[in-house]
Amino acid sequence: MKCKVVHETGGSLRVKILGRQLSYKYEALHGLLEKAEGVQRIRTYWATGSIALNFRGDRERLLATIRGISEEDLAVAVEENRRALAELGKKEIEQNT
């Protein structure tokens, strides 16, 4: 995934994701990055095309992780989110009937 660091302070990055992404892909991206080593907090801003990360550890490793996320990775994460939401919806319907 192509990205550019637009702001940085110690342990905090704001990264612009280059290229147009749909909002549901940012949800998937959030899920992928919250599992990344050293990430303490993540906020995604699909309207501006950026993500803000608080992290501990190696900045370059974190950026390499972001850059290493492929469209395939996002597609898998989107499908996992879709399935989880469908399952949640089924459970909610069962509880209310």
Tab-separated table of N, CA and C in Angstrom:
chain	number	residue	atom	x	y	z
A	1	MET	N	0.845	-1.157	0.000
A	1	MET	CA	0.000	0.000	0.000
A	1	MET	C	0.902	1.236	0.000
A	2	LYS	N	0.675	2.110	-0.923
A	2	LYS	CA	1.491	3.318	-1.010
A	2	LYS	C	1.010	4.328	0.031
A	3	CYS	N	1.975	4.926	0.732
A	3	CYS	CA	1.630	5.896	1.758
A	3	CYS	C	2.748	6.925	1.895
A	4	LYS	N	2.405	8.018	2.576
A	4	LYS	CA	3.367	9.092	2.795
A	4	LYS	C	3.167	9.619	4.215
A	5	VAL	N	4.245	9.753	4.969
A	5	VAL	CA	4.159	10.326	6.304
A	5	VAL	C	3.921	11.821	6.153
A	6	VAL	N	2.836	12.325	6.754
A	6	VAL	CA	2.519	13.746	6.642
A	6	VAL	C	2.773	14.503	7.946
A	7	HIS	N	2.855	13.764	9.052
A	7	HIS	CA	3.150	14.401	10.334
A	7	HIS	C	3.744	13.360	11.257
A	8	GLU	N	4.674	13.819	12.088
A	8	GLU	CA	5.332	12.873	12.985
A	8	GLU	C	5.829	13.581	14.231
A	9	THR	N	5.552	12.976	15.367
A	9	THR	CA	6.176	13.361	16.630
A	9	THR	C	6.599	12.060	17.290
A	10	GLY	N	7.347	12.127	18.347
A	10	GLY	CA	7.837	10.918	18.995
A	10	GLY	C	6.724	9.920	19.299
A	11	GLY	N	6.774	8.771	18.671
A	11	GLY	CA	5.802	7.721	18.920
A	11	GLY	C	4.445	7.919	18.267
A	12	SER	N	4.339	8.879	17.372
A	12	SER	CA	3.069	9.160	16.712
A	12	SER	C	3.309	9.485	15.236
A	13	LEU	N	2.496	8.894	14.386
A	13	LEU	CA	2.585	9.148	12.940
A	13	LEU	C	1.206	9.431	12.375
A	14	ARG	N	1.143	10.354	11.428
A	14	ARG	CA	-0.049	10.496	10.596
A	14	ARG	C	0.412	10.171	9.190
A	15	VAL	N	-0.253	9.180	8.607
A	15	VAL	CA	0.150	8.660	7.311
A	15	VAL	C	-0.992	8.845	6.327
A	16	LYS	N	-0.686	9.418	5.179
A	16	LYS	CA	-1.658	9.582	4.093
A	16	LYS	C	-1.578	8.344	3.211
A	17	ILE	N	-2.723	7.705	3.000
A	17	ILE	CA	-2.789	6.562	2.103
A	17	ILE	C	-3.002	7.112	0.696
A	18	LEU	N	-2.101	6.779	-0.204
A	18	LEU	CA	-2.171	7.315	-1.565
A	18	LEU	C	-3.099	6.461	-2.415
A	19	GLY	N	-3.889	7.090	-3.211
A	19	GLY	CA	-4.882	6.394	-4.020
A	19	GLY	C	-6.218	6.373	-3.287
A	20	ARG	N	-7.263	6.323	-4.035
A	20	ARG	CA	-8.607	6.368	-3.443
A	20	ARG	C	-8.970	5.013	-2.841
A	21	GLN	N	-9.442	5.041	-1.601
A	21	GLN	CA	-9.905	3.841	-0.915
A	21	GLN	C	-11.330	4.088	-0.438
A	22	LEU	N	-12.118	3.070	-0.391
A	22	LEU	CA	-13.479	3.174	0.103
A	22	LEU	C	-13.493	3.018	1.621
A	23	SER	N	-14.519	3.561	2.267
A	23	SER	CA	-14.562	3.573	3.727
A	23	SER	C	-14.449	2.182	4.329
A	24	TYR	N	-15.080	1.181	3.726
A	24	TYR	CA	-15.010	-0.160	4.307
A	24	TYR	C	-13.592	-0.733	4.239
A	25	LYS	N	-12.789	-0.246	3.320
A	25	LYS	CA	-11.397	-0.694	3.275
A	25	LYS	C	-10.597	-0.100	4.427
A	26	TYR	N	-10.969	1.110	4.863
A	26	TYR	CA	-10.292	1.691	6.022
A	26	TYR	C	-10.609	0.909	7.284
A	27	GLU	N	-11.832	0.400	7.398
A	27	GLU	CA	-12.181	-0.451	8.536
A	27	GLU	C	-11.308	-1.708	8.528
A	28	ALA	N	-11.128	-2.289	7.359
A	28	ALA	CA	-10.281	-3.479	7.230
A	28	ALA	C	-8.824	-3.130	7.539
A	29	LEU	N	-8.363	-1.994	7.047
A	29	LEU	CA	-6.999	-1.541	7.308
A	29	LEU	C	-6.781	-1.345	8.809
A	30	HIS	N	-7.765	-0.765	9.466
A	30	HIS	CA	-7.704	-0.572	10.916
A	30	HIS	C	-7.494	-1.923	11.608
A	31	GLY	N	-8.274	-2.911	11.201
A	31	GLY	CA	-8.162	-4.237	11.785
A	31	GLY	C	-6.797	-4.874	11.561
A	32	LEU	N	-6.249	-4.681	10.385
A	32	LEU	CA	-4.919	-5.235	10.087
A	32	LEU	C	-3.827	-4.542	10.900
A	33	LEU	N	-3.903	-3.228	10.993
A	33	LEU	CA	-2.833	-2.482	11.655
A	33	LEU	C	-2.890	-2.545	13.177
A	34	GLU	N	-4.073	-2.755	13.743
A	34	GLU	CA	-4.128	-2.827	15.203
A	34	GLU	C	-3.416	-4.081	15.715
A	35	LYS	N	-3.187	-5.034	14.830
A	35	LYS	CA	-2.461	-6.254	15.185
A	35	LYS	C	-0.953	-6.121	14.960
A	36	ALA	N	-0.532	-5.032	14.335
A	36	ALA	CA	0.889	-4.857	14.005
A	36	ALA	C	1.713	-4.636	15.268
A	37	GLU	N	2.920	-5.139	15.229
A	37	GLU	CA	3.820	-5.034	16.369
A	37	GLU	C	4.075	-3.577	16.740
A	38	GLY	N	3.890	-3.259	18.012
A	38	GLY	CA	4.184	-1.927	18.531
A	38	GLY	C	3.051	-0.927	18.442
A	39	VAL	N	1.989	-1.227	17.704
A	39	VAL	CA	0.880	-0.276	17.573
A	39	VAL	C	0.089	-0.256	18.877
A	40	GLN	N	-0.057	0.929	19.434
A	40	GLN	CA	-0.793	1.088	20.683
A	40	GLN	C	-2.204	1.626	20.436
A	41	ARG	N	-2.324	2.482	19.452
A	41	ARG	CA	-3.620	3.090	19.133
A	41	ARG	C	-3.621	3.454	17.661
A	42	ILE	N	-4.778	3.281	17.044
A	42	ILE	CA	-4.909	3.651	15.634
A	42	ILE	C	-6.249	4.324	15.423
A	43	ARG	N	-6.230	5.356	14.605
A	43	ARG	CA	-7.453	6.039	14.196
A	43	ARG	C	-7.405	6.168	12.679
A	44	THR	N	-8.488	5.814	12.037
A	44	THR	CA	-8.548	5.914	10.579
A	44	THR	C	-9.503	7.037	10.199
A	45	TYR	N	-9.115	7.785	9.214
A	45	TYR	CA	-9.906	8.917	8.718
A	45	TYR	C	-10.096	8.742	7.217
A	46	TRP	N	-11.115	7.958	6.856
A	46	TRP	CA	-11.303	7.657	5.437
A	46	TRP	C	-11.654	8.899	4.632
A	47	ALA	N	-12.305	9.875	5.253
A	47	ALA	CA	-12.695	11.084	4.509
A	47	ALA	C	-11.473	11.872	4.041
A	48	THR	N	-10.388	11.820	4.825
A	48	THR	CA	-9.172	12.537	4.442
A	48	THR	C	-8.109	11.603	3.885
A	49	GLY	N	-8.381	10.297	3.948
A	49	GLY	CA	-7.440	9.326	3.407
A	49	GLY	C	-6.202	9.136	4.259
A	50	SER	N	-6.362	9.255	5.581
A	50	SER	CA	-5.189	9.126	6.428
A	50	SER	C	-5.459	8.232	7.636
A	51	ILE	N	-4.372	7.824	8.260
A	51	ILE	CA	-4.438	7.068	9.498
A	51	ILE	C	-3.468	7.704	10.487
A	52	ALA	N	-3.856	7.703	11.749
A	52	ALA	CA	-2.984	8.204	12.814
A	52	ALA	C	-2.653	7.033	13.717
A	53	LEU	N	-1.383	6.884	14.016
A	53	LEU	CA	-0.918	5.755	14.817
A	53	LEU	C	-0.077	6.232	15.985
A	54	ASN	N	-0.326	5.660	17.153
A	54	ASN	CA	0.578	5.781	18.283
A	54	ASN	C	1.269	4.437	18.385
A	55	PHE	N	2.580	4.451	18.533
A	55	PHE	CA	3.313	3.196	18.515
A	55	PHE	C	4.559	3.286	19.381
A	56	ARG	N	5.060	2.109	19.706
A	56	ARG	CA	6.370	1.976	20.343
A	56	ARG	C	7.194	1.066	19.464
A	57	GLY	N	8.441	1.389	19.347
A	57	GLY	CA	9.292	0.513	18.558
A	57	GLY	C	9.825	1.193	17.314
A	58	ASP	N	10.103	0.374	16.337
A	58	ASP	CA	10.795	0.780	15.120
A	58	ASP	C	9.838	1.409	14.102
A	59	ARG	N	10.044	2.686	13.853
A	59	ARG	CA	9.223	3.438	12.891
A	59	ARG	C	9.294	2.814	11.509
A	60	GLU	N	10.501	2.475	11.059
A	60	GLU	CA	10.671	1.935	9.706
A	60	GLU	C	9.986	0.579	9.550
A	61	ARG	N	10.012	-0.227	10.603
A	61	ARG	CA	9.330	-1.524	10.555
A	61	ARG	C	7.811	-1.317	10.421
A	62	LEU	N	7.284	-0.342	11.156
A	62	LEU	CA	5.852	-0.049	11.068
A	62	LEU	C	5.481	0.435	9.668
A	63	LEU	N	6.273	1.336	9.115
A	63	LEU	CA	6.006	1.817	7.756
A	63	LEU	C	6.118	0.687	6.738
A	64	ALA	N	7.072	-0.207	6.930
A	64	ALA	CA	7.209	-1.356	6.031
A	64	ALA	C	5.973	-2.250	6.123
A	65	THR	N	5.419	-2.387	7.334
A	65	THR	CA	4.195	-3.174	7.512
A	65	THR	C	3.049	-2.548	6.727
A	66	ILE	N	2.895	-1.229	6.844
A	66	ILE	CA	1.827	-0.534	6.114
A	66	ILE	C	2.030	-0.694	4.611
A	67	ARG	N	3.243	-0.454	4.161
A	67	ARG	CA	3.535	-0.547	2.725
A	67	ARG	C	3.393	-1.970	2.199
A	68	GLY	N	3.536	-2.943	3.091
A	68	GLY	CA	3.433	-4.344	2.694
A	68	GLY	C	2.010	-4.864	2.581
A	69	ILE	N	1.034	-4.074	2.998
A	69	ILE	CA	-0.365	-4.508	2.906
A	69	ILE	C	-0.814	-4.409	1.450
A	70	SER	N	-1.280	-5.521	0.930
A	70	SER	CA	-1.690	-5.567	-0.482
A	70	SER	C	-3.209	-5.432	-0.607
A	71	GLU	N	-3.646	-5.250	-1.827
A	71	GLU	CA	-5.091	-5.231	-2.095
A	71	GLU	C	-5.712	-6.574	-1.717
A	72	GLU	N	-4.967	-7.651	-1.910
A	72	GLU	CA	-5.452	-8.978	-1.510
A	72	GLU	C	-5.652	-9.054	-0.008
A	73	ASP	N	-4.686	-8.525	0.758
A	73	ASP	CA	-4.809	-8.507	2.214
A	73	ASP	C	-6.059	-7.748	2.637
A	74	LEU	N	-6.285	-6.600	1.999
A	74	LEU	CA	-7.471	-5.808	2.315
A	74	LEU	C	-8.746	-6.562	1.952
A	75	ALA	N	-8.751	-7.226	0.806
A	75	ALA	CA	-9.940	-7.972	0.376
A	75	ALA	C	-10.267	-9.087	1.368
A	76	VAL	N	-9.248	-9.775	1.861
A	76	VAL	CA	-9.467	-10.840	2.853
A	76	VAL	C	-10.028	-10.241	4.137
A	77	ALA	N	-9.451	-9.129	4.590
A	77	ALA	CA	-9.920	-8.489	5.819
A	77	ALA	C	-11.348	-7.964	5.669
A	78	VAL	N	-11.683	-7.428	4.505
A	78	VAL	CA	-13.051	-6.955	4.247
A	78	VAL	C	-14.026	-8.119	4.334
A	79	GLU	N	-13.668	-9.243	3.742
A	79	GLU	CA	-14.541	-10.426	3.782
A	79	GLU	C	-14.698	-10.942	5.209
A	80	GLU	N	-13.628	-10.945	5.981
A	80	GLU	CA	-13.712	-11.360	7.388
A	80	GLU	C	-14.639	-10.428	8.166
A	81	ASN	N	-14.541	-9.125	7.924
A	81	ASN	CA	-15.436	-8.163	8.576
A	81	ASN	C	-16.883	-8.424	8.184
A	82	ARG	N	-17.120	-8.695	6.906
A	82	ARG	CA	-18.477	-8.948	6.424
A	82	ARG	C	-19.069	-10.173	7.108
A	83	ARG	N	-18.281	-11.234	7.200
A	83	ARG	CA	-18.755	-12.462	7.849
A	83	ARG	C	-19.040	-12.240	9.331
A	84	ALA	N	-18.145	-11.518	10.003
A	84	ALA	CA	-18.336	-11.253	11.432
A	84	ALA	C	-19.606	-10.443	11.668
A	85	LEU	N	-19.854	-9.453	10.825
A	85	LEU	CA	-21.075	-8.657	10.961
A	85	LEU	C	-22.321	-9.483	10.682
A	86	ALA	N	-22.258	-10.361	9.699
A	86	ALA	CA	-23.392	-11.226	9.391
A	86	ALA	C	-23.692	-12.148	10.569
A	87	GLU	N	-22.655	-12.708	11.165
A	87	GLU	CA	-22.825	-13.593	12.322
A	87	GLU	C	-23.397	-12.827	13.511
A	88	LEU	N	-22.913	-11.635	13.725
A	88	LEU	CA	-23.427	-10.794	14.796
A	88	LEU	C	-24.907	-10.483	14.576
A	89	GLY	N	-25.257	-10.193	13.340
A	89	GLY	CA	-26.662	-9.923	13.011
A	89	GLY	C	-27.538	-11.138	13.278
A	90	LYS	N	-27.065	-12.329	12.938
A	90	LYS	CA	-27.827	-13.550	13.193
A	90	LYS	C	-28.056	-13.748	14.685
A	91	LYS	N	-27.015	-13.526	15.484
A	91	LYS	CA	-27.140	-13.693	16.934
A	91	LYS	C	-28.131	-12.694	17.504
A	92	GLU	N	-28.100	-11.494	17.020
A	92	GLU	CA	-29.012	-10.468	17.508
A	92	GLU	C	-30.462	-10.819	17.163
A	93	ILE	N	-30.681	-11.320	15.961
A	93	ILE	CA	-32.032	-11.722	15.562
A	93	ILE	C	-32.523	-12.875	16.446
A	94	GLU	N	-31.635	-13.842	16.695
A	94	GLU	CA	-32.003	-14.985	17.532
A	94	GLU	C	-32.356	-14.534	18.948
A	95	GLN	N	-31.647	-13.556	19.479
A	95	GLN	CA	-31.912	-13.077	20.829
A	95	GLN	C	-33.234	-12.328	20.914
A	96	ASN	N	-33.611	-11.683	19.841
A	96	ASN	CA	-34.832	-10.881	19.830
A	96	ASN	C	-36.069	-11.651	19.394
A	97	THR	N	-35.932	-12.920	19.072
A	97	THR	CA	-37.118	-13.700	18.677
A	97	THR	C	-37.444	-14.762	19.680
